[in-house]
Structures are given as C-alpha cells and as structure tokens.
Amino acid sequence: MKTTECSSCGNQSVPINTSMKIDGKIFCTKCLELNFPTEESVTGKKVEKLKDPTVCDFCNKDNQGIDLPAISNLPICEECETKIRNRTFPNWVKGFFATIILIVIFSFFWNWKYYQAYKDLTAANTSFQKGEYSDANTLMKKVADNVPEVEEFNTLSSFFSGIDLLTKDKSTQALAELNKCKDKLPEDYNINYLITKAKCNSCFDNRDYNGFLKESKKCLYMDTSIALSWAAVASAYACIYATEGHYSSEVLARNALLKAKSIDNTSKDMKDYYNKIEYRIYSREILTSADFNKKYPRGWVVN
Amino acid sequence: MFFIPGVLISIATFPGIIVHEFAHMLFCKIRKVTVFDVCYFRVGNPGGYVIHENTEDFTSTFLISMGPFIVNTILCLLICLPAYMPVKFFNLEHPLSYFLLWLGISIGMHAIPSNQDAKNVFVQAKQNAKQGDILAILSFPLVGMIFIFNVLRFFWADLFYGVAIGIGVPSLIFS
C-alpha cells in the first residue's frame, strides 16, 4: 500500500485510496469532510479519486508496495483479472434464454397448423377465383380440418364444396352443402341464389319439372339481368313441353330463350346451354347435360 | 398521454431489460472487451447495466452499444411471429399466444439503446469520422435517431416500436 501527504493537515501517511485530489491538492478523508462538507462546496472544482497502483481495485488486496497491472487505469490482481476476463453469463441468465428459445421452438410447432391453414386458405381463394372449384374445395377442406376451432372455415368448406358439386351436376349433394351455409355467410356470397339454383337442378335431376320451373322462376326474380336465369326458365318450360306437349309451354320456353339470348349471345357456355334447350323443344327428348354432350359432342343443328 | 412510473414499466417488461443487458454483454464477449460489472435486472433506475473497459476500436464500441437494437429486435420478431397468426388472422384467444406477444413486445420495447449508449458511439464516431471511417459516418444519423427516440419515450415510443416489430412486421409479411 502506498501513502501520500494531506495538503491540509500535513499527515504524510494517508493511504492513497482514501485520499481525494481537489483542484490539484490532496486531502485525507477527515480534511475533505472539514473543507468540503457539502456536494455544493466542490461544484466547479476538479475532483479526482486517486488510485493506489499497489492495491487491487476489485478485491482491495494489497500487493506489498509492488505496482499491479491495470485494466482501464484500474489496478487489478492476477486472480481478479482471471475472474473478470473469464466472466461468463450467470446460470439463471442462461436458463432464461434457454427457456425463451424452448418457448419459441414449441410455439412454432404449436402454431404451425395456423401457418399451414393460412397458406391453404390463400391457395384455395386463388383456385376459386380461377374457377378451379375442385382444387379450391380440397384446399378449403384442409383448412377446416386444420383449424376446426374456427367455425367460419367449416362454413366456407361447405360453400366451396357446394359450388364444386354444382359444377359437377351433383345438385342434391350441392344443396345439402349449401344449406349448411345459410345465414352464416355475408350477402355477397349470394348463398340464397345458389341454394335456389341447386334446388332447380335437383328438381331437374329428380324429373320434377314443375318444381324445376318454380325454383328457376325464383332465381329469375332475384336478378332478371342474368342470362342463365332466363335460360333456366326456358329449360324448365322446355321440359314441361317435352313431357306434356302443351303449345303454351313451348311459346313460353322460346320467349324466355329469346330474353336470355338478348342478354348473352356470345359466351360459349351460354351458347351450349341454348343449344340443349333448342334440342329439347325440337325433339321433346329430355337429356341430361352429360348425355347430350355424349350424344352430340359437337352440338346439335337442324336445317 | 398518461404517465406510468418507469420502475413499474421495468417490472412489467423485465424480460426486455434482461435481454438488453445480455446483448451488451454478448457483444463485449464477442469483441473481447473486459466487463467489470453487470446487472441484468434490478428494481430501480436504470433497470440494468453493463460496465466494461473503454475500447479505442470503434467497431467494438458500435456493436456493444447497438447490440440490444440487433438482439432485442430479432428476438421480438421471432417470439411474436408464432403468436401473430392465431390471434390476428384467426381471432383465436389462446393464453400462450398472449404470453408470447407480451414476451416479444416487452423485449422489443427495450431494443433502442439508451442515451448513454448513443453518447459512447457519438464521442468515438466524431474522431473516427475524420479518418473516413464509413461506419462512424453512418452512425451519426443513427445516434440522432436514438436521441430523438429516447425523448419520444415519454410518448410511449418504446411500446410503439415493440408493437411495430412484433405485430407490424408480421402484418406486412402476411398481408
């Protein structure tokens, strides 16, 4: 331990570590308290804490008058230096981080199904917009299975399935699926229109042609600007004409067909549909869409 | 703007303070800078600290000071990401998701370095910029932003940052 002299009391054996240098003058602890009793009394003065280079700043070990090496001007003994240089994270900090990492990994696995569902949902909507209803239906079913706790996806799965079945002419099954969505989807899903459309097709499949006419008229009253709705009414009258042979049904069928053509006489799907209705009126033979396509793969023409 | 004492915020977001000090300590170890004392969390102001030797190497000073910005931000995102989808997209209120969001946002809230950290960078950047050190030059706007951010802490800027990283970034990814 090294000592110094107090500039105030003249004591020559003041341990350096207990002294302070103020404006270039060294003071022992006693004189410091006497001359500078408050913090304000040192304001504006240069205050330095002197360091004894022979005493470790960390453990206060006295190196018997021999200077110690220093880190950032702080004298340090060999043991403290080793300890400081090898300072590592405490076990509780390591445990804290291990726990966080475990929670993150667990959460990723736990929540993975939601990310998968999000991916499938995006793909299902894309497929639906492209008119690939079968793919959309499969993907939406996966979403509903992955996240059964969200009722909305079960409804959407039924909706997609209903549309898919409608396009495959499986109207009775489509009706069952679409009925599950009733009052559960927003208006822009046109669920009531689709249910009525399914009922139309279901009546046709069951050869209930009066029912077919009733439901197709319901569809038409919902929106008279759709060519398909007029064509469905024409198709129903054509069926009644084919089975009962009343001339009035033929006239009504032809009138509805003209109305449909005035709205859309260009799209291939509608032209194919008109061709089937014209065949039915001409031949009084009721063929399903599939049977007609089989019999007349290139359509039907009379001269 | 309502005022909540900093100590209460520190207690409520203690994981962020631990990670903040951990990040300082981590970069001290990576850059082989001696650490004299470290406190990962305490009830007080500051909530934690790392006292390390001075270094003349600007890269080390920069990394040690900015360490929490890097580590806390990444951890905030990683923790909130799994919780985002069930809560925000599927409206599922699972306790684990809310726990993760609290943990992630707490950590994100303490990502921004303190004024002391910014000052350490600024002092050395002034000297190094004169020698054409690119990192030192680039650090000036960053330091300025840190000072501004720390003023805005009064207006809950730290919470906004945590929410922006924990919820805003996943929203952008899955929009």
mmCIF file of C-alpha atoms in Angstrom, chain B residues 16-128:
data_model
loop_
_atom_site.group_PDB
_atom_site.id
_atom_site.type_symbol
_atom_site.label_atom_id
_atom_site.label_comp_id
_atom_site.label_asym_id
_atom_site.label_seq_id
_atom_site.Cartn_x
_atom_site.Cartn_y
_atom_site.Cartn_z
ATOM 1 C CA GLY B 16 -36.632 -6.868 -22.243
ATOM 2 C CA ILE B 17 -34.166 -5.425 -19.739
ATOM 3 C CA ILE B 18 -32.508 -8.799 -19.216
ATOM 4 C CA VAL B 19 -32.160 -9.274 -22.983
ATOM 5 C CA HIS B 20 -30.903 -5.668 -23.394
ATOM 6 C CA GLU B 21 -28.080 -6.151 -20.886
ATOM 7 C CA PHE B 22 -27.437 -9.639 -22.213
ATOM 8 C CA ALA B 23 -26.914 -8.131 -25.677
ATOM 9 C CA HIS B 24 -24.381 -5.585 -24.351
ATOM 10 C CA MET B 25 -22.582 -8.375 -22.511
ATOM 11 C CA LEU B 26 -22.721 -10.697 -25.519
ATOM 12 C CA PHE B 27 -21.040 -8.163 -27.803
ATOM 13 C CA CYS B 28 -18.455 -7.391 -25.099
ATOM 14 C CA LYS B 29 -17.587 -11.083 -25.099
ATOM 15 C CA ILE B 30 -17.577 -11.314 -28.896
ATOM 16 C CA ARG B 31 -15.308 -8.238 -29.191
ATOM 17 C CA LYS B 32 -13.173 -9.423 -26.235
ATOM 18 C CA VAL B 33 -13.864 -6.309 -24.173
ATOM 19 C CA THR B 34 -13.465 -6.806 -20.427
ATOM 20 C CA VAL B 35 -16.653 -6.432 -18.377
ATOM 21 C CA PHE B 36 -16.159 -5.087 -14.849
ATOM 22 C CA ASP B 37 -19.677 -5.341 -13.589
ATOM 23 C CA VAL B 38 -23.046 -6.365 -14.909
ATOM 24 C CA CYS B 39 -26.583 -6.179 -13.564
ATOM 25 C CA TYR B 40 -29.191 -7.901 -15.709
ATOM 26 C CA PHE B 41 -32.186 -6.629 -13.805
ATOM 27 C CA ARG B 42 -32.984 -4.642 -10.694
ATOM 28 C CA VAL B 43 -35.903 -2.619 -9.427
ATOM 29 C CA GLY B 44 -34.529 0.875 -9.934
ATOM 30 C CA ASN B 45 -33.202 3.287 -12.473
ATOM 31 C CA PRO B 46 -31.518 2.133 -14.614
ATOM 32 C CA GLY B 47 -33.135 -1.281 -14.585
ATOM 33 C CA GLY B 48 -29.826 -2.894 -15.560
ATOM 34 C CA TYR B 49 -26.304 -2.015 -16.636
ATOM 35 C CA VAL B 50 -23.038 -3.350 -18.026
ATOM 36 C CA ILE B 51 -19.786 -1.640 -17.032
ATOM 37 C CA HIS B 52 -16.949 -2.518 -19.358
ATOM 38 C CA GLU B 53 -13.465 -1.297 -20.177
ATOM 39 C CA ASN B 54 -13.081 1.524 -22.632
ATOM 40 C CA THR B 55 -12.071 0.487 -26.128
ATOM 41 C CA GLU B 56 -10.443 2.524 -28.858
ATOM 42 C CA ASP B 57 -11.865 0.237 -31.532
ATOM 43 C CA PHE B 58 -14.945 1.988 -32.973
ATOM 44 C CA THR B 59 -16.483 -1.209 -34.374
ATOM 45 C CA SER B 60 -16.433 -2.693 -30.864
ATOM 46 C CA THR B 61 -17.971 0.427 -29.326
ATOM 47 C CA PHE B 62 -20.617 0.499 -32.042
ATOM 48 C CA LEU B 63 -21.525 -3.179 -31.699
ATOM 49 C CA ILE B 64 -21.580 -3.128 -27.904
ATOM 50 C CA SER B 65 -23.796 -0.041 -27.852
ATOM 51 C CA MET B 66 -26.087 -1.190 -30.670
ATOM 52 C CA GLY B 67 -26.167 -4.842 -29.529
ATOM 53 C CA PRO B 68 -29.589 -4.542 -27.885
ATOM 54 C CA PHE B 69 -31.035 -2.989 -31.038
ATOM 55 C CA ILE B 70 -29.982 -6.068 -33.025
ATOM 56 C CA VAL B 71 -30.688 -8.803 -30.443
ATOM 57 C CA ASN B 72 -33.919 -7.408 -28.954
ATOM 58 C CA THR B 73 -35.409 -6.629 -32.370
ATOM 59 C CA ILE B 74 -34.683 -10.103 -33.759
ATOM 60 C CA LEU B 75 -35.956 -11.839 -30.625
ATOM 61 C CA CYS B 76 -39.100 -9.686 -30.551
ATOM 62 C CA LEU B 77 -39.937 -10.699 -34.101
ATOM 63 C CA LEU B 78 -39.120 -14.384 -33.545
ATOM 64 C CA ILE B 79 -41.264 -14.579 -30.418
ATOM 65 C CA CYS B 80 -44.263 -12.660 -31.778
ATOM 66 C CA LEU B 81 -44.289 -14.375 -35.162
ATOM 67 C CA PRO B 82 -45.780 -17.722 -33.982
ATOM 68 C CA ALA B 83 -48.421 -15.886 -31.948
ATOM 69 C CA TYR B 84 -49.422 -13.446 -34.688
ATOM 70 C CA MET B 85 -51.340 -15.816 -36.958
ATOM 71 C CA PRO B 86 -53.776 -17.367 -34.438
ATOM 72 C CA VAL B 87 -54.504 -14.029 -32.743
ATOM 73 C CA LYS B 88 -54.664 -11.586 -35.645
ATOM 74 C CA PHE B 89 -55.795 -13.778 -38.526
ATOM 75 C CA PHE B 90 -57.912 -16.462 -36.867
ATOM 76 C CA ASN B 91 -59.123 -14.420 -33.866
ATOM 77 C CA LEU B 92 -58.157 -17.235 -31.512
ATOM 78 C CA GLU B 93 -57.560 -16.046 -27.985
ATOM 79 C CA HIS B 94 -55.130 -18.648 -26.668
ATOM 80 C CA PRO B 95 -53.247 -17.754 -23.456
ATOM 81 C CA LEU B 96 -49.960 -18.973 -24.959
ATOM 82 C CA SER B 97 -50.329 -16.522 -27.833
ATOM 83 C CA TYR B 98 -50.918 -13.614 -25.464
ATOM 84 C CA PHE B 99 -47.977 -14.705 -23.320
ATOM 85 C CA LEU B 100 -45.761 -14.737 -26.421
ATOM 86 C CA LEU B 101 -46.983 -11.312 -27.509
ATOM 87 C CA TRP B 102 -46.261 -9.881 -24.036
ATOM 88 C CA LEU B 103 -42.818 -11.502 -24.010
ATOM 89 C CA GLY B 104 -41.969 -10.393 -27.549
ATOM 90 C CA ILE B 105 -43.221 -6.823 -27.181
ATOM 91 C CA SER B 106 -41.511 -6.495 -23.767
ATOM 92 C CA ILE B 107 -38.252 -7.447 -25.416
ATOM 93 C CA GLY B 108 -38.889 -5.192 -28.417
ATOM 94 C CA MET B 109 -39.636 -2.229 -26.120
ATOM 95 C CA HIS B 110 -36.071 -2.343 -24.806
ATOM 96 C CA ALA B 111 -34.398 -2.633 -28.207
ATOM 97 C CA ILE B 112 -33.457 1.006 -28.558
ATOM 98 C CA PRO B 113 -30.063 1.815 -26.985
ATOM 99 C CA SER B 114 -30.001 4.348 -24.141
ATOM 100 C CA ASN B 115 -28.714 7.911 -24.470
ATOM 101 C CA GLN B 116 -25.547 6.754 -22.677
ATOM 102 C CA ASP B 117 -25.041 4.078 -25.352
ATOM 103 C CA ALA B 118 -25.588 6.678 -28.082
ATOM 104 C CA LYS B 119 -23.191 9.099 -26.389
ATOM 105 C CA ASN B 120 -20.463 6.420 -26.272
ATOM 106 C CA VAL B 121 -20.846 5.906 -30.024
ATOM 107 C CA PHE B 122 -21.056 9.630 -30.771
ATOM 108 C CA VAL B 123 -17.839 10.524 -28.910
ATOM 109 C CA GLN B 124 -15.789 7.962 -30.830
ATOM 110 C CA ALA B 125 -17.632 8.484 -34.119
ATOM 111 C CA LYS B 126 -16.553 12.143 -34.137
ATOM 112 C CA GLN B 127 -12.899 11.122 -34.041
ATOM 113 C CA ASN B 128 -13.207 8.188 -36.450
#
